[in-house]
Short mmCIF file of C-alpha atoms in Angstrom, two decimals:
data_model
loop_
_atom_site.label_atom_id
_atom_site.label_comp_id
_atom_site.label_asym_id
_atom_site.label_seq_id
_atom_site.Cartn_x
_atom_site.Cartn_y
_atom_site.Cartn_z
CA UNK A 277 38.08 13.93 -12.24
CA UNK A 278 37.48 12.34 -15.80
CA UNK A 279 38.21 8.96 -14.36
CA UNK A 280 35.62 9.24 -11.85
CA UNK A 281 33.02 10.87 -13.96
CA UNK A 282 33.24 7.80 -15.54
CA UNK A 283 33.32 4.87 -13.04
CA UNK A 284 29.75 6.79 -11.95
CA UNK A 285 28.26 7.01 -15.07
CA UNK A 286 29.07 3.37 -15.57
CA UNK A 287 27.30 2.17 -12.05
CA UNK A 288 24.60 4.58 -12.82
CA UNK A 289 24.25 2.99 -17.01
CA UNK A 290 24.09 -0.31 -15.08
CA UNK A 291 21.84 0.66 -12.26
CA UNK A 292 19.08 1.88 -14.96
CA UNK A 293 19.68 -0.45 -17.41
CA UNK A 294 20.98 -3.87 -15.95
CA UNK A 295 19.66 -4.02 -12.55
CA UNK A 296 16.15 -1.81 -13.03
CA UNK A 297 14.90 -1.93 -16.58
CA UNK A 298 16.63 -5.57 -16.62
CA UNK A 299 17.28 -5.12 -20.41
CA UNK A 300 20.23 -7.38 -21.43
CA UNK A 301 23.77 -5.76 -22.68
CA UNK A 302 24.45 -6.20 -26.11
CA UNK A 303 27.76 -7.35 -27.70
CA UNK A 304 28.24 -3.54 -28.44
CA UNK A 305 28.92 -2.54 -24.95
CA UNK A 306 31.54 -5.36 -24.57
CA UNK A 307 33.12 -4.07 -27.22
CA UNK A 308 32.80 -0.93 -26.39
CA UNK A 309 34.66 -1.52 -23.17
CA UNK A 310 37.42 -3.49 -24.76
CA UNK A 311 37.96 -0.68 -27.30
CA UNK A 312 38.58 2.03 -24.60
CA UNK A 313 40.63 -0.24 -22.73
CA UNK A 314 42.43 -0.50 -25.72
CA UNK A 315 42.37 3.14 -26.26
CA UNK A 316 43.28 4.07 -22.95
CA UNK A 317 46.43 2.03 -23.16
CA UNK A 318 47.14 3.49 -26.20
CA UNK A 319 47.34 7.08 -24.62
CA UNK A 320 49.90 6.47 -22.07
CA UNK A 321 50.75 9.06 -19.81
CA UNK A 322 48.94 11.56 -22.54
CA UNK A 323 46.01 13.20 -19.97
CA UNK A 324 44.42 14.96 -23.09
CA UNK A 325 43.89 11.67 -25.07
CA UNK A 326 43.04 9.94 -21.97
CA UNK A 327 40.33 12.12 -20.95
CA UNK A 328 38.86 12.12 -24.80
CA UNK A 329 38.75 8.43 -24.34
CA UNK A 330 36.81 8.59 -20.92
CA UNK A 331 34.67 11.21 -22.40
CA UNK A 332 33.68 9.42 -25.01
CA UNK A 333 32.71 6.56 -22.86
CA UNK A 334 30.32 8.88 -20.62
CA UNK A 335 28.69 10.00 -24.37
CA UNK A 336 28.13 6.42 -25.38
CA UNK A 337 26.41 4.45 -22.19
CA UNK A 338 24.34 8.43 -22.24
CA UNK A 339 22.79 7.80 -25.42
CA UNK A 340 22.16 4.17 -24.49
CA UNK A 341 20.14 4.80 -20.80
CA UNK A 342 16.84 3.77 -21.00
CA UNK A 343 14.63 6.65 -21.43
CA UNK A 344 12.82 8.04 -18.81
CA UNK A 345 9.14 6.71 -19.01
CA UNK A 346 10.82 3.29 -19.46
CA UNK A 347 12.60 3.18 -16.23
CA UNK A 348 10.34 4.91 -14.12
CA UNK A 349 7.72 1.84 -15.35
CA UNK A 350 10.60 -0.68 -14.83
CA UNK A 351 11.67 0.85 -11.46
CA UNK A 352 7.74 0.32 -10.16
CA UNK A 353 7.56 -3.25 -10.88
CA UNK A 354 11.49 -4.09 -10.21
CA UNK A 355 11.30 -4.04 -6.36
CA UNK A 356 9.54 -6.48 -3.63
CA UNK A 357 10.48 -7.17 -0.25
CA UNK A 358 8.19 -8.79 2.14
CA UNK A 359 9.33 -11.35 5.01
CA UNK A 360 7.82 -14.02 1.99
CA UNK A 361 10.11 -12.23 -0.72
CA UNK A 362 13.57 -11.88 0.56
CA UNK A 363 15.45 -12.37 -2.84
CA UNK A 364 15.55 -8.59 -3.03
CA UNK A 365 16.54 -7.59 0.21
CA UNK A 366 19.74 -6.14 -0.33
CA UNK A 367 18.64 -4.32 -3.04
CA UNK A 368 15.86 -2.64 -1.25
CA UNK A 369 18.38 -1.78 0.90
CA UNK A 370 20.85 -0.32 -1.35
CA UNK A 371 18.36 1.82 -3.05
CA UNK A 372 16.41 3.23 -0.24
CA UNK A 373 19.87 3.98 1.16
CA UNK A 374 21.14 5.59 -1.98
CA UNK A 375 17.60 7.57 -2.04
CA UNK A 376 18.27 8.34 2.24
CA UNK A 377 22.00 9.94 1.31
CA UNK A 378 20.63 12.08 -1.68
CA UNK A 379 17.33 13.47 0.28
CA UNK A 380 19.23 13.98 3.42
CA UNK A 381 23.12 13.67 3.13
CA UNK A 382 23.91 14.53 7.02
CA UNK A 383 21.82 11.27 8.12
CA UNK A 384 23.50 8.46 9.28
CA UNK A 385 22.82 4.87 8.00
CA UNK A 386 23.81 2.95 10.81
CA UNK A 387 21.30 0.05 11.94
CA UNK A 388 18.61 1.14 9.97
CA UNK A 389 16.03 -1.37 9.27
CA UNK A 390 13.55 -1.82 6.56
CA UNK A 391 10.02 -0.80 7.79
CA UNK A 392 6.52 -1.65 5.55
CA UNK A 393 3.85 1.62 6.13
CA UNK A 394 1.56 -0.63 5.35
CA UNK A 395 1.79 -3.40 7.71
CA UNK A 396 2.32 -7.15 5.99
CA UNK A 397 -0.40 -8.41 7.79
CA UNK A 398 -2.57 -6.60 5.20
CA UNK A 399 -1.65 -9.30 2.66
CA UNK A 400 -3.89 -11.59 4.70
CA UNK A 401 -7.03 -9.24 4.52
CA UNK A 402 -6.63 -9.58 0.75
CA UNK A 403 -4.25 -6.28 0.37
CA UNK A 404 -2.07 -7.85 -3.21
CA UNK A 405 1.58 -8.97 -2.19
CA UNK A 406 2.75 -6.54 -4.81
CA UNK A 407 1.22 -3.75 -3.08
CA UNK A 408 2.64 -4.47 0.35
CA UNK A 409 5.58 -4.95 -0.64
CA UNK A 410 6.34 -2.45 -3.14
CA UNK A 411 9.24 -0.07 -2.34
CA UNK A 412 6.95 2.87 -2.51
CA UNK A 413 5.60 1.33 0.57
CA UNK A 414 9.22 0.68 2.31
CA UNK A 415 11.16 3.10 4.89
CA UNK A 416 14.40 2.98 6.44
CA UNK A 417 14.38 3.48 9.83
CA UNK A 418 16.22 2.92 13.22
CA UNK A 419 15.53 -0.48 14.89
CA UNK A 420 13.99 1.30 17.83
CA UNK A 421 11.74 3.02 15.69
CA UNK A 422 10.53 0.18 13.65
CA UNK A 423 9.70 -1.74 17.01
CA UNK A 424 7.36 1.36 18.34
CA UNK A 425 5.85 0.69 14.71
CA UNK A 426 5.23 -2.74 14.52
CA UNK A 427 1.60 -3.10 13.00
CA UNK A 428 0.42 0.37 14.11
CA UNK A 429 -2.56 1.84 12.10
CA UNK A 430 -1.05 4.60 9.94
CA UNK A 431 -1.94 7.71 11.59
CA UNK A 432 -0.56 6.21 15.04
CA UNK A 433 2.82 5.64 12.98
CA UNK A 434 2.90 9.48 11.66
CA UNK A 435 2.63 10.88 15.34
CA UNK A 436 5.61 7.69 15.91
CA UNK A 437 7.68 8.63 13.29
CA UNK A 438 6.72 12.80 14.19
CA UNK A 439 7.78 12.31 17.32
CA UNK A 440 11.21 10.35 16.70
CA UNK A 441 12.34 13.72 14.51
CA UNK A 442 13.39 11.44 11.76
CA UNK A 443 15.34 12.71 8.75
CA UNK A 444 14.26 9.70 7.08
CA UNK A 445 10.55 10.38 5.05
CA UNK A 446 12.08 10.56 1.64
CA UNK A 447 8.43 10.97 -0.39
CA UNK A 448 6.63 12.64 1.76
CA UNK A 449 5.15 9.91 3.62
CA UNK A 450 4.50 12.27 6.58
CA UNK A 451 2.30 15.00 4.43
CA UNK A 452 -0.61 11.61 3.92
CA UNK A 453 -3.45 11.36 5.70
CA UNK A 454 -4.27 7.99 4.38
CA UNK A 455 -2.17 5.49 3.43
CA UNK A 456 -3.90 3.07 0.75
CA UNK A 457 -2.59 1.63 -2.26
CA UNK A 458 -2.78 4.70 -4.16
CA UNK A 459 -0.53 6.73 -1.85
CA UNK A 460 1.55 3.42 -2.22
CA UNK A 461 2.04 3.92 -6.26
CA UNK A 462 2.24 7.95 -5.89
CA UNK A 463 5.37 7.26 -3.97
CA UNK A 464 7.09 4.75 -5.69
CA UNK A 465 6.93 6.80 -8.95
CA UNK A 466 8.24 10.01 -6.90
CA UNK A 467 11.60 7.36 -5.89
CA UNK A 468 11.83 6.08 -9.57
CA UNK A 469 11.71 9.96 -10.61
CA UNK A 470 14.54 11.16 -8.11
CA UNK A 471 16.31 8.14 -8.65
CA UNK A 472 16.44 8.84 -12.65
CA UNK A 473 16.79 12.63 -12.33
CA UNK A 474 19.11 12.66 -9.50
CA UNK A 475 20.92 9.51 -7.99
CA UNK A 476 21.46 8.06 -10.70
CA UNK A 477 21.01 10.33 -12.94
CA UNK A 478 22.75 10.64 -16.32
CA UNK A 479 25.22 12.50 -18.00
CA UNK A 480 27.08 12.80 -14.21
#
């Protein structure tokens, strides 16, 4: 239990710190590591003092997590996907998945596919890239989904994605009437919330 307490509360220290608020690890952390390895060998088959030294671990990266203003600011400007800006594809993918599994654990991820609510050809009527592509603006869905989408005005893609009984409207994109570039920035600061207070949320 203490050993996996701890391999989460290292992937989530890294997911808030490293890959969202993109602040750079310090010589302290290495350290840190190398003395709990240390430590950890030191303990042997001793599960008390090995479970100090994982506790201890889980204290440390705790006190060092961004706070939460900080990465919810971070987590706004960290993410854009558009078919222009692939370099964060995966990503996108691993997060909205990661948000998917904690809103609705019983859904399954199979061939979903990354849909924008606002459709990219908006960039073109002057809409900012930034906007578009934003993950508050991103949804998984199932490929046949997304191709009943395509560049569908938005209320025509709520009676779509109504219809299709989807599990998948993590934010509350379904409750909108509009969908403008406000809506857009609501959302993605509702995901950077959950994502700080629950999937990756810290002490595990």
């Amino acid at each position: 239990m203490h050993f996996n307490k701890t391999l989460q509360s290292i992937e989530r220290y890294h997911f808030q710190h490293t890959v969202v608020s993109q602040l750079s690890s310090s010589g302290g952390l290495s350290q840190m590591y190398a003395k709990a390895a240390r430590d950890l060998y030191g303990a042997g088959s001793d599960q008390q003092a090995r479970a100090s030294v994982l506790k201890d671990i889980r204290e440390k990266l705790e006190k060092r997590r961004p706070d939460r203003d900080q990465f919810i600011l971070a987590f706004k400007e960290r993410f854009l996907f558009t078919n222009s800006h692939t370099r964060d594809k995966k990503l996108v993918q691993y997060v909205l998945r990661r948000l998917l599994q904690h809103a609705n654990p019983t859904t399954g991820l199979a061939d979903l596919t990354i849909e924008h609510l606002m459709p990219q050809d908006q960039i073109a009527a002057g809409v900012a890239v930034e906007t578009v592509g934003s993950i508050g603006n991103l949804l998984l869905v199932s490929e046949k989904v997304n191709g009943k989408l395509d560049n569908a005005d938005f209320a025509s893609k709520k009676k779509i994605l109504g219809a299709a009984g989807l599990a998948f409207d993590i934010g509350g994109v379904l409750d909108k009437s509009v969908w403008t570039a406000r809506e857009i920035e609501l959302r993605c600061e509702l995901l950077a919330g959950r994502a700080y207070d629950g999937v990756w949320k810290l002490p595990v």
